[in-house]
Every structure is written in structure tokens, then in C-alpha cells.
Amino acid sequence: MYYNKKDLFEKFYENRSFLISKLDKKELDKSGFIVENYIFFMNIGAVPFVKMDSMDKALFNYQYYNIMAKYYKNRAIEIEKRGKKTKLSNSYRNKSLAQYDKKNDVIIRMLELVNYKNVEAYYIESNSKNLNGSLYEIVFKDYDKAIFHSTEKKILDKLTSYYCFDDVIKKSVIDEYINSKYEF
């Protein structure tokens, strides 16, 4: 369990940088990145911050919700690969959707924390036909590797109203990660 927020953020950023570095060096794939982050959060007994009054807390919460959403989704897929959909796989899918909703709320909070300054957003090229034309990237230019993704219209509307969204399609800053498949 963690008690000291300073230590928590140091451990969080150290782990985040370490895993991103492993991704960059191709020592870890997308699925491994999800699993390693999940293990990290479980090992520290992580719970999201209720009050997000800093970018540190918001980044922590984003990572937590995003990892949990992907972890639950992949658990559902694993179960479905073994047969038909079950109550358990549906439960995991519902948990995943709830975590994605929370992740999107965190993105809005991050945008508010920076007052929509030094943020750029745009649609990204995707190998997924389902995501083409709906998945967009948000880059917080004042923060190291602060690159986030969403399909949420509410966020898109806010980005557009604050002139942060460029209605073009670009290659993602982390294209290789975005367009790689999970290998669970």
C-alpha cells in the first residue's frame, strides 16, 4: 500500500517511463504493457484520487482507468475465445466500459487543469475500421509523453470550442503502439 503521495508519484512516473522505454525498444508489446501496468497498480494497492487538483493526480487516474478498462476488455475477450459469451465476459465488458467513461472524465479534468493551453488534438490514422474517423489524439505539449486517446464526442466538442482540435487526420505520435494488436 502507498501512503506518501510524493513516493507514489515518483514510483508511478518511474514505472511509466520504464514501461514506455521497454515499448520503444520493442522489449514489451502492447499486451505486456497492459499487464505490467495492471500488476504495478495491484502491487501498490492503487485507488484513483477522488480529488484531481493536479496533473500528477489526473495522469495517475488516467493511467489507472485506461489500464483497467483494457485489462477488463481483454479478460472478456479471453473468456469469449474459449466459447460463447457468458455472464462473466459480459461483466468484464461492463466493467471495461465503466472504466473508459471514468478515463474520459479524467481527460476533461486534465484539460480544465491546463485551461486548454498548449494542447493539440486531431484524428489519427487507425488500422481499425471501427476507429477510423472517430479516434483522436490529445497531446499535452507541456508534459512528457502526455498523449491520450478517445472517441468521446463530449471531449471532442470541448476541444473544438477551445480551438484545440484540428479537423485533420494525422499519424499518431505513438502510431506503432496504437496500431498494434493485443496478443492475449
mmCIF file with all atom_site columns, N, CA and C in Angstrom, residues 113-182:
data_model
loop_
_atom_site.group_PDB
_atom_site.id
_atom_site.type_symbol
_atom_site.label_atom_id
_atom_site.label_alt_id
_atom_site.label_comp_id
_atom_site.label_asym_id
_atom_site.label_entity_id
_atom_site.label_seq_id
_atom_site.pdbx_PDB_ins_code
_atom_site.Cartn_x
_atom_site.Cartn_y
_atom_site.Cartn_z
_atom_site.occupancy
_atom_site.B_iso_or_equiv
_atom_site.pdbx_formal_charge
_atom_site.auth_seq_id
_atom_site.auth_comp_id
_atom_site.auth_asym_id
_atom_site.auth_atom_id
_atom_site.pdbx_PDB_model_num
ATOM 1   N N  . LEU A 1 113 ? -7.509  21.590 -15.972 1.00 0.00 ? 113 LEU A N  1
ATOM 2   C CA . LEU A 1 113 ? -6.331  21.931 -15.159 1.00 0.00 ? 113 LEU A CA 1
ATOM 3   C C  . LEU A 1 113 ? -5.330  22.785 -15.929 1.00 0.00 ? 113 LEU A C  1
ATOM 4   N N  . VAL A 1 114 ? -5.193  22.531 -17.227 1.00 0.00 ? 114 VAL A N  1
ATOM 5   C CA . VAL A 1 114 ? -4.253  23.322 -18.032 1.00 0.00 ? 114 VAL A CA 1
ATOM 6   C C  . VAL A 1 114 ? -4.953  24.461 -18.753 1.00 0.00 ? 114 VAL A C  1
ATOM 7   N N  . ASN A 1 115 ? -6.242  24.609 -18.471 1.00 0.00 ? 115 ASN A N  1
ATOM 8   C CA . ASN A 1 115 ? -7.038  25.675 -19.089 1.00 0.00 ? 115 ASN A CA 1
ATOM 9   C C  . ASN A 1 115 ? -6.975  25.618 -20.618 1.00 0.00 ? 115 ASN A C  1
ATOM 10  N N  . TYR A 1 116 ? -6.913  24.408 -21.145 1.00 0.00 ? 116 TYR A N  1
ATOM 11  C CA . TYR A 1 116 ? -6.892  24.166 -22.594 1.00 0.00 ? 116 TYR A CA 1
ATOM 12  C C  . TYR A 1 116 ? -5.697  24.842 -23.284 1.00 0.00 ? 116 TYR A C  1
ATOM 13  N N  . LYS A 1 117 ? -4.628  25.078 -22.543 1.00 0.00 ? 117 LYS A N  1
ATOM 14  C CA . LYS A 1 117 ? -3.433  25.726 -23.095 1.00 0.00 ? 117 LYS A CA 1
ATOM 15  C C  . LYS A 1 117 ? -2.395  24.671 -23.470 1.00 0.00 ? 117 LYS A C  1
ATOM 16  N N  . ASN A 1 118 ? -1.713  24.910 -24.580 1.00 0.00 ? 118 ASN A N  1
ATOM 17  C CA . ASN A 1 118 ? -0.660  24.019 -25.081 1.00 0.00 ? 118 ASN A CA 1
ATOM 18  C C  . ASN A 1 118 ? -1.152  22.582 -25.246 1.00 0.00 ? 118 ASN A C  1
ATOM 19  N N  . VAL A 1 119 ? -2.355  22.481 -25.785 1.00 0.00 ? 119 VAL A N  1
ATOM 20  C CA . VAL A 1 119 ? -2.967  21.197 -26.076 1.00 0.00 ? 119 VAL A CA 1
ATOM 21  C C  . VAL A 1 119 ? -3.291  21.172 -27.563 1.00 0.00 ? 119 VAL A C  1
ATOM 22  N N  . GLU A 1 120 ? -2.962  20.062 -28.199 1.00 0.00 ? 120 GLU A N  1
ATOM 23  C CA . GLU A 1 120 ? -3.372  19.890 -29.587 1.00 0.00 ? 120 GLU A CA 1
ATOM 24  C C  . GLU A 1 120 ? -4.056  18.538 -29.728 1.00 0.00 ? 120 GLU A C  1
ATOM 25  N N  . ALA A 1 121 ? -5.037  18.515 -30.598 1.00 0.00 ? 121 ALA A N  1
ATOM 26  C CA . ALA A 1 121 ? -5.794  17.281 -30.808 1.00 0.00 ? 121 ALA A CA 1
ATOM 27  C C  . ALA A 1 121 ? -6.174  17.166 -32.274 1.00 0.00 ? 121 ALA A C  1
ATOM 28  N N  . TYR A 1 122 ? -6.302  15.929 -32.740 1.00 0.00 ? 122 TYR A N  1
ATOM 29  C CA . TYR A 1 122 ? -6.597  15.646 -34.139 1.00 0.00 ? 122 TYR A CA 1
ATOM 30  C C  . TYR A 1 122 ? -6.974  14.177 -34.263 1.00 0.00 ? 122 TYR A C  1
ATOM 31  N N  . TYR A 1 123 ? -7.680  13.860 -35.334 1.00 0.00 ? 123 TYR A N  1
ATOM 32  C CA . TYR A 1 123 ? -7.979  12.463 -35.622 1.00 0.00 ? 123 TYR A CA 1
ATOM 33  C C  . TYR A 1 123 ? -6.685  11.755 -35.995 1.00 0.00 ? 123 TYR A C  1
ATOM 34  N N  . ILE A 1 124 ? -6.657  10.454 -35.725 1.00 0.00 ? 124 ILE A N  1
ATOM 35  C CA . ILE A 1 124 ? -5.449  9.706  -36.087 1.00 0.00 ? 124 ILE A CA 1
ATOM 36  C C  . ILE A 1 124 ? -5.792  8.565  -37.037 1.00 0.00 ? 124 ILE A C  1
ATOM 37  N N  . GLU A 1 125 ? -4.791  8.200  -37.827 1.00 0.00 ? 125 GLU A N  1
ATOM 38  C CA . GLU A 1 125 ? -4.902  7.057  -38.726 1.00 0.00 ? 125 GLU A CA 1
ATOM 39  C C  . GLU A 1 125 ? -4.992  5.800  -37.871 1.00 0.00 ? 125 GLU A C  1
ATOM 40  N N  . SER A 1 126 ? -5.909  4.940  -38.213 1.00 0.00 ? 126 SER A N  1
ATOM 41  C CA . SER A 1 126 ? -6.077  3.716  -37.449 1.00 0.00 ? 126 SER A CA 1
ATOM 42  C C  . SER A 1 126 ? -6.245  2.531  -38.387 1.00 0.00 ? 126 SER A C  1
ATOM 43  N N  . ASN A 1 127 ? -5.644  1.423  -38.006 1.00 0.00 ? 127 ASN A N  1
ATOM 44  C CA . ASN A 1 127 ? -5.822  0.193  -38.769 1.00 0.00 ? 127 ASN A CA 1
ATOM 45  C C  . ASN A 1 127 ? -7.200  -0.416 -38.528 1.00 0.00 ? 127 ASN A C  1
ATOM 46  N N  . SER A 1 128 ? -7.875  0.059  -37.512 1.00 0.00 ? 128 SER A N  1
ATOM 47  C CA . SER A 1 128 ? -9.204  -0.446 -37.180 1.00 0.00 ? 128 SER A CA 1
ATOM 48  C C  . SER A 1 128 ? -10.277 0.323  -37.947 1.00 0.00 ? 128 SER A C  1
ATOM 49  N N  . LYS A 1 129 ? -11.065 -0.396 -38.704 1.00 0.00 ? 129 LYS A N  1
ATOM 50  C CA . LYS A 1 129 ? -12.150 0.254  -39.450 1.00 0.00 ? 129 LYS A CA 1
ATOM 51  C C  . LYS A 1 129 ? -13.157 0.885  -38.493 1.00 0.00 ? 129 LYS A C  1
ATOM 52  N N  . ASN A 1 130 ? -13.351 0.281  -37.335 1.00 0.00 ? 130 ASN A N  1
ATOM 53  C CA . ASN A 1 130 ? -14.294 0.816  -36.349 1.00 0.00 ? 130 ASN A CA 1
ATOM 54  C C  . ASN A 1 130 ? -13.829 2.148  -35.759 1.00 0.00 ? 130 ASN A C  1
ATOM 55  N N  . LEU A 1 131 ? -12.527 2.363  -35.716 1.00 0.00 ? 131 LEU A N  1
ATOM 56  C CA . LEU A 1 131 ? -11.995 3.579  -35.082 1.00 0.00 ? 131 LEU A CA 1
ATOM 57  C C  . LEU A 1 131 ? -11.640 4.688  -36.074 1.00 0.00 ? 131 LEU A C  1
ATOM 58  N N  . ASN A 1 132 ? -11.525 4.335  -37.356 1.00 0.00 ? 132 ASN A N  1
ATOM 59  C CA . ASN A 1 132 ? -11.204 5.358  -38.357 1.00 0.00 ? 132 ASN A CA 1
ATOM 60  C C  . ASN A 1 132 ? -12.268 6.453  -38.356 1.00 0.00 ? 132 ASN A C  1
ATOM 61  N N  . GLY A 1 133 ? -11.821 7.674  -38.264 1.00 0.00 ? 133 GLY A N  1
ATOM 62  C CA . GLY A 1 133 ? -12.731 8.810  -38.283 1.00 0.00 ? 133 GLY A CA 1
ATOM 63  C C  . GLY A 1 133 ? -13.379 9.122  -36.949 1.00 0.00 ? 133 GLY A C  1
ATOM 64  N N  . SER A 1 134 ? -13.059 8.327  -35.921 1.00 0.00 ? 134 SER A N  1
ATOM 65  C CA . SER A 1 134 ? -13.631 8.620  -34.600 1.00 0.00 ? 134 SER A CA 1
ATOM 66  C C  . SER A 1 134 ? -12.581 8.687  -33.493 1.00 0.00 ? 134 SER A C  1
ATOM 67  N N  . LEU A 1 135 ? -11.460 8.018  -33.677 1.00 0.00 ? 135 LEU A N  1
ATOM 68  C CA . LEU A 1 135 ? -10.402 8.042  -32.662 1.00 0.00 ? 135 LEU A CA 1
ATOM 69  C C  . LEU A 1 135 ? -9.527  9.269  -32.869 1.00 0.00 ? 135 LEU A C  1
ATOM 70  N N  . TYR A 1 136 ? -9.354  10.019 -31.810 1.00 0.00 ? 136 TYR A N  1
ATOM 71  C CA . TYR A 1 136 ? -8.493  11.195 -31.897 1.00 0.00 ? 136 TYR A CA 1
ATOM 72  C C  . TYR A 1 136 ? -7.464  11.182 -30.779 1.00 0.00 ? 136 TYR A C  1
ATOM 73  N N  . GLU A 1 137 ? -6.412  11.924 -31.020 1.00 0.00 ? 137 GLU A N  1
ATOM 74  C CA . GLU A 1 137 ? -5.275  12.002 -30.116 1.00 0.00 ? 137 GLU A CA 1
ATOM 75  C C  . GLU A 1 137 ? -5.244  13.384 -29.484 1.00 0.00 ? 137 GLU A C  1
ATOM 76  N N  . ILE A 1 138 ? -4.921  13.424 -28.203 1.00 0.00 ? 138 ILE A N  1
ATOM 77  C CA . ILE A 1 138 ? -4.786  14.677 -27.471 1.00 0.00 ? 138 ILE A CA 1
ATOM 78  C C  . ILE A 1 138 ? -3.370  14.711 -26.911 1.00 0.00 ? 138 ILE A C  1
ATOM 79  N N  . VAL A 1 139 ? -2.623  15.749 -27.259 1.00 0.00 ? 139 VAL A N  1
ATOM 80  C CA . VAL A 1 139 ? -1.244  15.885 -26.801 1.00 0.00 ? 139 VAL A CA 1
ATOM 81  C C  . VAL A 1 139 ? -1.153  17.104 -25.899 1.00 0.00 ? 139 VAL A C  1
ATOM 82  N N  . PHE A 1 140 ? -0.709  16.877 -24.678 1.00 0.00 ? 140 PHE A N  1
ATOM 83  C CA . PHE A 1 140 ? -0.434  17.953 -23.733 1.00 0.00 ? 140 PHE A CA 1
ATOM 84  C C  . PHE A 1 140 ? 1.045   18.291 -23.896 1.00 0.00 ? 140 PHE A C  1
ATOM 85  N N  . LYS A 1 141 ? 1.311   19.360 -24.597 1.00 0.00 ? 141 LYS A N  1
ATOM 86  C CA . LYS A 1 141 ? 2.679   19.671 -25.023 1.00 0.00 ? 141 LYS A CA 1
ATOM 87  C C  . LYS A 1 141 ? 3.615   20.015 -23.868 1.00 0.00 ? 141 LYS A C  1
ATOM 88  N N  . ASP A 1 142 ? 3.096   20.432 -22.736 1.00 0.00 ? 142 ASP A N  1
ATOM 89  C CA . ASP A 1 142 ? 3.939   20.811 -21.606 1.00 0.00 ? 142 ASP A CA 1
ATOM 90  C C  . ASP A 1 142 ? 4.282   19.636 -20.691 1.00 0.00 ? 142 ASP A C  1
ATOM 91  N N  . TYR A 1 143 ? 3.846   18.437 -21.041 1.00 0.00 ? 143 TYR A N  1
ATOM 92  C CA . TYR A 1 143 ? 4.071   17.263 -20.201 1.00 0.00 ? 143 TYR A CA 1
ATOM 93  C C  . TYR A 1 143 ? 4.691   16.149 -21.028 1.00 0.00 ? 143 TYR A C  1
ATOM 94  N N  . ASP A 1 144 ? 5.681   15.483 -20.444 1.00 0.00 ? 144 ASP A N  1
ATOM 95  C CA . ASP A 1 144 ? 6.415   14.428 -21.128 1.00 0.00 ? 144 ASP A CA 1
ATOM 96  C C  . ASP A 1 144 ? 5.523   13.231 -21.417 1.00 0.00 ? 144 ASP A C  1
ATOM 97  N N  . LYS A 1 145 ? 5.461   12.856 -22.662 1.00 0.00 ? 145 LYS A N  1
ATOM 98  C CA . LYS A 1 145 ? 4.699   11.688 -23.126 1.00 0.00 ? 145 LYS A CA 1
ATOM 99  C C  . LYS A 1 145 ? 3.253   11.697 -22.626 1.00 0.00 ? 145 LYS A C  1
ATOM 100 N N  . ALA A 1 146 ? 2.660   12.873 -22.590 1.00 0.00 ? 146 ALA A N  1
ATOM 101 C CA . ALA A 1 146 ? 1.261   13.011 -22.185 1.00 0.00 ? 146 ALA A CA 1
ATOM 102 C C  . ALA A 1 146 ? 0.404   13.002 -23.452 1.00 0.00 ? 146 ALA A C  1
ATOM 103 N N  . ILE A 1 147 ? 0.157   11.802 -23.933 1.00 0.00 ? 147 ILE A N  1
ATOM 104 C CA . ILE A 1 147 ? -0.557  11.567 -25.192 1.00 0.00 ? 147 ILE A CA 1
ATOM 105 C C  . ILE A 1 147 ? -1.740  10.657 -24.863 1.00 0.00 ? 147 ILE A C  1
ATOM 106 N N  . PHE A 1 148 ? -2.932  11.140 -25.161 1.00 0.00 ? 148 PHE A N  1
ATOM 107 C CA . PHE A 1 148 ? -4.127  10.413 -24.779 1.00 0.00 ? 148 PHE A CA 1
ATOM 108 C C  . PHE A 1 148 ? -5.047  10.249 -25.979 1.00 0.00 ? 148 PHE A C  1
ATOM 109 N N  . HIS A 1 149 ? -5.935  9.276  -25.871 1.00 0.00 ? 149 HIS A N  1
ATOM 110 C CA . HIS A 1 149 ? -6.827  8.958  -26.987 1.00 0.00 ? 149 HIS A CA 1
ATOM 111 C C  . HIS A 1 149 ? -8.256  8.784  -26.503 1.00 0.00 ? 149 HIS A C  1
ATOM 112 N N  . SER A 1 150 ? -9.174  9.157  -27.355 1.00 0.00 ? 150 SER A N  1
ATOM 113 C CA . SER A 1 150 ? -10.583 9.000  -27.029 1.00 0.00 ? 150 SER A CA 1
ATOM 114 C C  . SER A 1 150 ? -11.405 9.002  -28.310 1.00 0.00 ? 150 SER A C  1
ATOM 115 N N  . THR A 1 151 ? -12.638 8.589  -28.145 1.00 0.00 ? 151 THR A N  1
ATOM 116 C CA . THR A 1 151 ? -13.636 8.697  -29.205 1.00 0.00 ? 151 THR A CA 1
ATOM 117 C C  . THR A 1 151 ? -14.840 9.481  -28.692 1.00 0.00 ? 151 THR A C  1
ATOM 118 N N  . GLU A 1 152 ? -14.751 9.952  -27.469 1.00 0.00 ? 152 GLU A N  1
ATOM 119 C CA . GLU A 1 152 ? -15.873 10.612 -26.783 1.00 0.00 ? 152 GLU A CA 1
ATOM 120 C C  . GLU A 1 152 ? -16.220 11.959 -27.423 1.00 0.00 ? 152 GLU A C  1
ATOM 121 N N  . LYS A 1 153 ? -17.457 12.101 -27.856 1.00 0.00 ? 153 LYS A N  1
ATOM 122 C CA . LYS A 1 153 ? -17.923 13.330 -28.512 1.00 0.00 ? 153 LYS A CA 1
ATOM 123 C C  . LYS A 1 153 ? -17.893 14.538 -27.579 1.00 0.00 ? 153 LYS A C  1
ATOM 124 N N  . LYS A 1 154 ? -18.217 14.342 -26.313 1.00 0.00 ? 154 LYS A N  1
ATOM 125 C CA . LYS A 1 154 ? -18.225 15.445 -25.345 1.00 0.00 ? 154 LYS A CA 1
ATOM 126 C C  . LYS A 1 154 ? -16.836 16.093 -25.236 1.00 0.00 ? 154 LYS A C  1
ATOM 127 N N  . ILE A 1 155 ? -15.805 15.270 -25.236 1.00 0.00 ? 155 ILE A N  1
ATOM 128 C CA . ILE A 1 155 ? -14.440 15.802 -25.178 1.00 0.00 ? 155 ILE A CA 1
ATOM 129 C C  . ILE A 1 155 ? -14.105 16.505 -26.486 1.00 0.00 ? 155 ILE A C  1
ATOM 130 N N  . LEU A 1 156 ? -14.462 15.885 -27.587 1.00 0.00 ? 156 LEU A N  1
ATOM 131 C CA . LEU A 1 156 ? -14.215 16.472 -28.902 1.00 0.00 ? 156 LEU A CA 1
ATOM 132 C C  . LEU A 1 156 ? -14.873 17.851 -29.010 1.00 0.00 ? 156 LEU A C  1
ATOM 133 N N  . ASP A 1 157 ? -16.094 17.962 -28.536 1.00 0.00 ? 157 ASP A N  1
ATOM 134 C CA . ASP A 1 157 ? -16.795 19.255 -28.564 1.00 0.00 ? 157 ASP A CA 1
ATOM 135 C C  . ASP A 1 157 ? -16.059 20.308 -27.738 1.00 0.00 ? 157 ASP A C  1
ATOM 136 N N  . LYS A 1 158 ? -15.565 19.910 -26.568 1.00 0.00 ? 158 LYS A N  1
ATOM 137 C CA . LYS A 1 158 ? -14.817 20.859 -25.723 1.00 0.00 ? 158 LYS A CA 1
ATOM 138 C C  . LYS A 1 158 ? -13.513 21.271 -26.406 1.00 0.00 ? 158 LYS A C  1
ATOM 139 N N  . LEU A 1 159 ? -12.802 20.306 -26.969 1.00 0.00 ? 159 LEU A N  1
ATOM 140 C CA . LEU A 1 159 ? -11.550 20.616 -27.665 1.00 0.00 ? 159 LEU A CA 1
ATOM 141 C C  . LEU A 1 159 ? -11.804 21.575 -28.824 1.00 0.00 ? 159 LEU A C  1
ATOM 142 N N  . THR A 1 160 ? -12.879 21.337 -29.547 1.00 0.00 ? 160 THR A N  1
ATOM 143 C CA . THR A 1 160 ? -13.233 22.195 -30.680 1.00 0.00 ? 160 THR A CA 1
ATOM 144 C C  . THR A 1 160 ? -13.602 23.598 -30.204 1.00 0.00 ? 160 THR A C  1
ATOM 145 N N  . SER A 1 161 ? -14.385 23.695 -29.157 1.00 0.00 ? 161 SER A N  1
ATOM 146 C CA . SER A 1 161 ? -14.823 25.016 -28.684 1.00 0.00 ? 161 SER A CA 1
ATOM 147 C C  . SER A 1 161 ? -13.669 25.843 -28.121 1.00 0.00 ? 161 SER A C  1
ATOM 148 N N  . TYR A 1 162 ? -12.602 25.177 -27.660 1.00 0.00 ? 162 TYR A N  1
ATOM 149 C CA . TYR A 1 162 ? -11.425 25.895 -27.156 1.00 0.00 ? 162 TYR A CA 1
ATOM 150 C C  . TYR A 1 162 ? -10.309 25.975 -28.210 1.00 0.00 ? 162 TYR A C  1
ATOM 151 N N  . TYR A 1 163 ? -10.650 25.661 -29.440 1.00 0.00 ? 163 TYR A N  1
ATOM 152 C CA . TYR A 1 163 ? -9.719  25.754 -30.576 1.00 0.00 ? 163 TYR A CA 1
ATOM 153 C C  . TYR A 1 163 ? -8.456  24.905 -30.399 1.00 0.00 ? 163 TYR A C  1
ATOM 154 N N  . CYS A 1 164 ? -8.625  23.753 -29.785 1.00 0.00 ? 164 CYS A N  1
ATOM 155 C CA . CYS A 1 164 ? -7.510  22.817 -29.613 1.00 0.00 ? 164 CYS A CA 1
ATOM 156 C C  . CYS A 1 164 ? -7.545  21.698 -30.644 1.00 0.00 ? 164 CYS A C  1
ATOM 157 N N  . PHE A 1 165 ? -8.674  21.557 -31.336 1.00 0.00 ? 165 PHE A N  1
ATOM 158 C CA . PHE A 1 165 ? -8.846  20.437 -32.249 1.00 0.00 ? 165 PHE A CA 1
ATOM 159 C C  . PHE A 1 165 ? -8.643  20.875 -33.688 1.00 0.00 ? 165 PHE A C  1
ATOM 160 N N  . ASP A 1 166 ? -7.769  20.159 -34.384 1.00 0.00 ? 166 ASP A N  1
ATOM 161 C CA . ASP A 1 166 ? -7.528  20.384 -35.802 1.00 0.00 ? 166 ASP A CA 1
ATOM 162 C C  . ASP A 1 166 ? -8.220  19.245 -36.552 1.00 0.00 ? 166 ASP A C  1
ATOM 163 N N  . ASP A 1 167 ? -9.209  19.574 -37.347 1.00 0.00 ? 167 ASP A N  1
ATOM 164 C CA . ASP A 1 167 ? -10.026 18.570 -38.018 1.00 0.00 ? 167 ASP A CA 1
ATOM 165 C C  . ASP A 1 167 ? -9.302  17.971 -39.224 1.00 0.00 ? 167 ASP A C  1
ATOM 166 N N  . VAL A 1 168 ? -8.204  17.297 -38.937 1.00 0.00 ? 168 VAL A N  1
ATOM 167 C CA . VAL A 1 168 ? -7.419  16.594 -39.949 1.00 0.00 ? 168 VAL A CA 1
ATOM 168 C C  . VAL A 1 168 ? -7.112  15.201 -39.411 1.00 0.00 ? 168 VAL A C  1
ATOM 169 N N  . ILE A 1 169 ? -6.606  14.362 -40.276 1.00 0.00 ? 169 ILE A N  1
ATOM 170 C CA . ILE A 1 169 ? -6.177  13.027 -39.863 1.00 0.00 ? 169 ILE A CA 1
ATOM 171 C C  . ILE A 1 169 ? -4.660  12.986 -39.943 1.00 0.00 ? 169 ILE A C  1
ATOM 172 N N  . LYS A 1 170 ? -4.034  12.624 -38.827 1.00 0.00 ? 170 LYS A N  1
ATOM 173 C CA . LYS A 1 170 ? -2.575  12.537 -38.759 1.00 0.00 ? 170 LYS A CA 1
ATOM 174 C C  . LYS A 1 170 ? -2.169  11.157 -38.269 1.00 0.00 ? 170 LYS A C  1
ATOM 175 N N  . LYS A 1 171 ? -0.916  10.875 -38.458 1.00 0.00 ? 171 LYS A N  1
ATOM 176 C CA . LYS A 1 171 ? -0.342  9.672  -37.879 1.00 0.00 ? 171 LYS A CA 1
ATOM 177 C C  . LYS A 1 171 ? -0.132  9.943  -36.393 1.00 0.00 ? 171 LYS A C  1
ATOM 178 N N  . SER A 1 172 ? -0.496  8.998  -35.572 1.00 0.00 ? 172 SER A N  1
ATOM 179 C CA . SER A 1 172 ? -0.345  9.168  -34.133 1.00 0.00 ? 172 SER A CA 1
ATOM 180 C C  . SER A 1 172 ? 1.120   9.320  -33.750 1.00 0.00 ? 172 SER A C  1
ATOM 181 N N  . VAL A 1 173 ? 1.351   10.095 -32.719 1.00 0.00 ? 173 VAL A N  1
ATOM 182 C CA . VAL A 1 173 ? 2.701   10.245 -32.159 1.00 0.00 ? 173 VAL A CA 1
ATOM 183 C C  . VAL A 1 173 ? 3.206   8.877  -31.704 1.00 0.00 ? 173 VAL A C  1
ATOM 184 N N  . ILE A 1 174 ? 2.290   8.013  -31.286 1.00 0.00 ? 174 ILE A N  1
ATOM 185 C CA . ILE A 1 174 ? 2.646   6.659  -30.863 1.00 0.00 ? 174 ILE A CA 1
ATOM 186 C C  . ILE A 1 174 ? 1.953   5.634  -31.774 1.00 0.00 ? 174 ILE A C  1
ATOM 187 N N  . ASP A 1 175 ? 2.090   5.854  -33.053 1.00 0.00 ? 175 ASP A N  1
ATOM 188 C CA . ASP A 1 175 ? 1.398   5.065  -34.076 1.00 0.00 ? 175 ASP A CA 1
ATOM 189 C C  . ASP A 1 175 ? 1.628   3.565  -33.939 1.00 0.00 ? 175 ASP A C  1
ATOM 190 N N  . GLU A 1 176 ? 2.850   3.170  -33.701 1.00 0.00 ? 176 GLU A N  1
ATOM 191 C CA . GLU A 1 176 ? 3.148   1.738  -33.635 1.00 0.00 ? 176 GLU A CA 1
ATOM 192 C C  . GLU A 1 176 ? 2.377   1.080  -32.492 1.00 0.00 ? 176 GLU A C  1
ATOM 193 N N  . TYR A 1 177 ? 2.282   1.764  -31.371 1.00 0.00 ? 177 TYR A N  1
ATOM 194 C CA . TYR A 1 177 ? 1.525   1.236  -30.240 1.00 0.00 ? 177 TYR A CA 1
ATOM 195 C C  . TYR A 1 177 ? 0.033   1.207  -30.557 1.00 0.00 ? 177 TYR A C  1
ATOM 196 N N  . ILE A 1 178 ? -0.483  2.316  -31.051 1.00 0.00 ? 178 ILE A N  1
ATOM 197 C CA . ILE A 1 178 ? -1.918  2.431  -31.339 1.00 0.00 ? 178 ILE A CA 1
ATOM 198 C C  . ILE A 1 178 ? -2.367  1.375  -32.336 1.00 0.00 ? 178 ILE A C  1
ATOM 199 N N  . ASN A 1 179 ? -1.578  1.136  -33.343 1.00 0.00 ? 179 ASN A N  1
ATOM 200 C CA . ASN A 1 179 ? -1.987  0.235  -34.423 1.00 0.00 ? 179 ASN A CA 1
ATOM 201 C C  . ASN A 1 179 ? -1.470  -1.196 -34.278 1.00 0.00 ? 179 ASN A C  1
ATOM 202 N N  . SER A 1 180 ? -0.919  -1.525 -33.117 1.00 0.00 ? 180 SER A N  1
ATOM 203 C CA . SER A 1 180 ? -0.533  -2.914 -32.891 1.00 0.00 ? 180 SER A CA 1
ATOM 204 C C  . SER A 1 180 ? -1.696  -3.640 -32.218 1.00 0.00 ? 180 SER A C  1
ATOM 205 N N  . LYS A 1 181 ? -1.720  -4.931 -32.409 1.00 0.00 ? 181 LYS A N  1
ATOM 206 C CA . LYS A 1 181 ? -2.815  -5.740 -31.862 1.00 0.00 ? 181 LYS A CA 1
ATOM 207 C C  . LYS A 1 181 ? -2.404  -6.301 -30.501 1.00 0.00 ? 181 LYS A C  1
ATOM 208 N N  . TYR A 1 182 ? -3.417  -6.591 -29.697 1.00 0.00 ? 182 TYR A N  1
ATOM 209 C CA . TYR A 1 182 ? -3.180  -7.252 -28.428 1.00 0.00 ? 182 TYR A CA 1
ATOM 210 C C  . TYR A 1 182 ? -2.898  -8.723 -28.674 1.00 0.00 ? 182 TYR A C  1
#
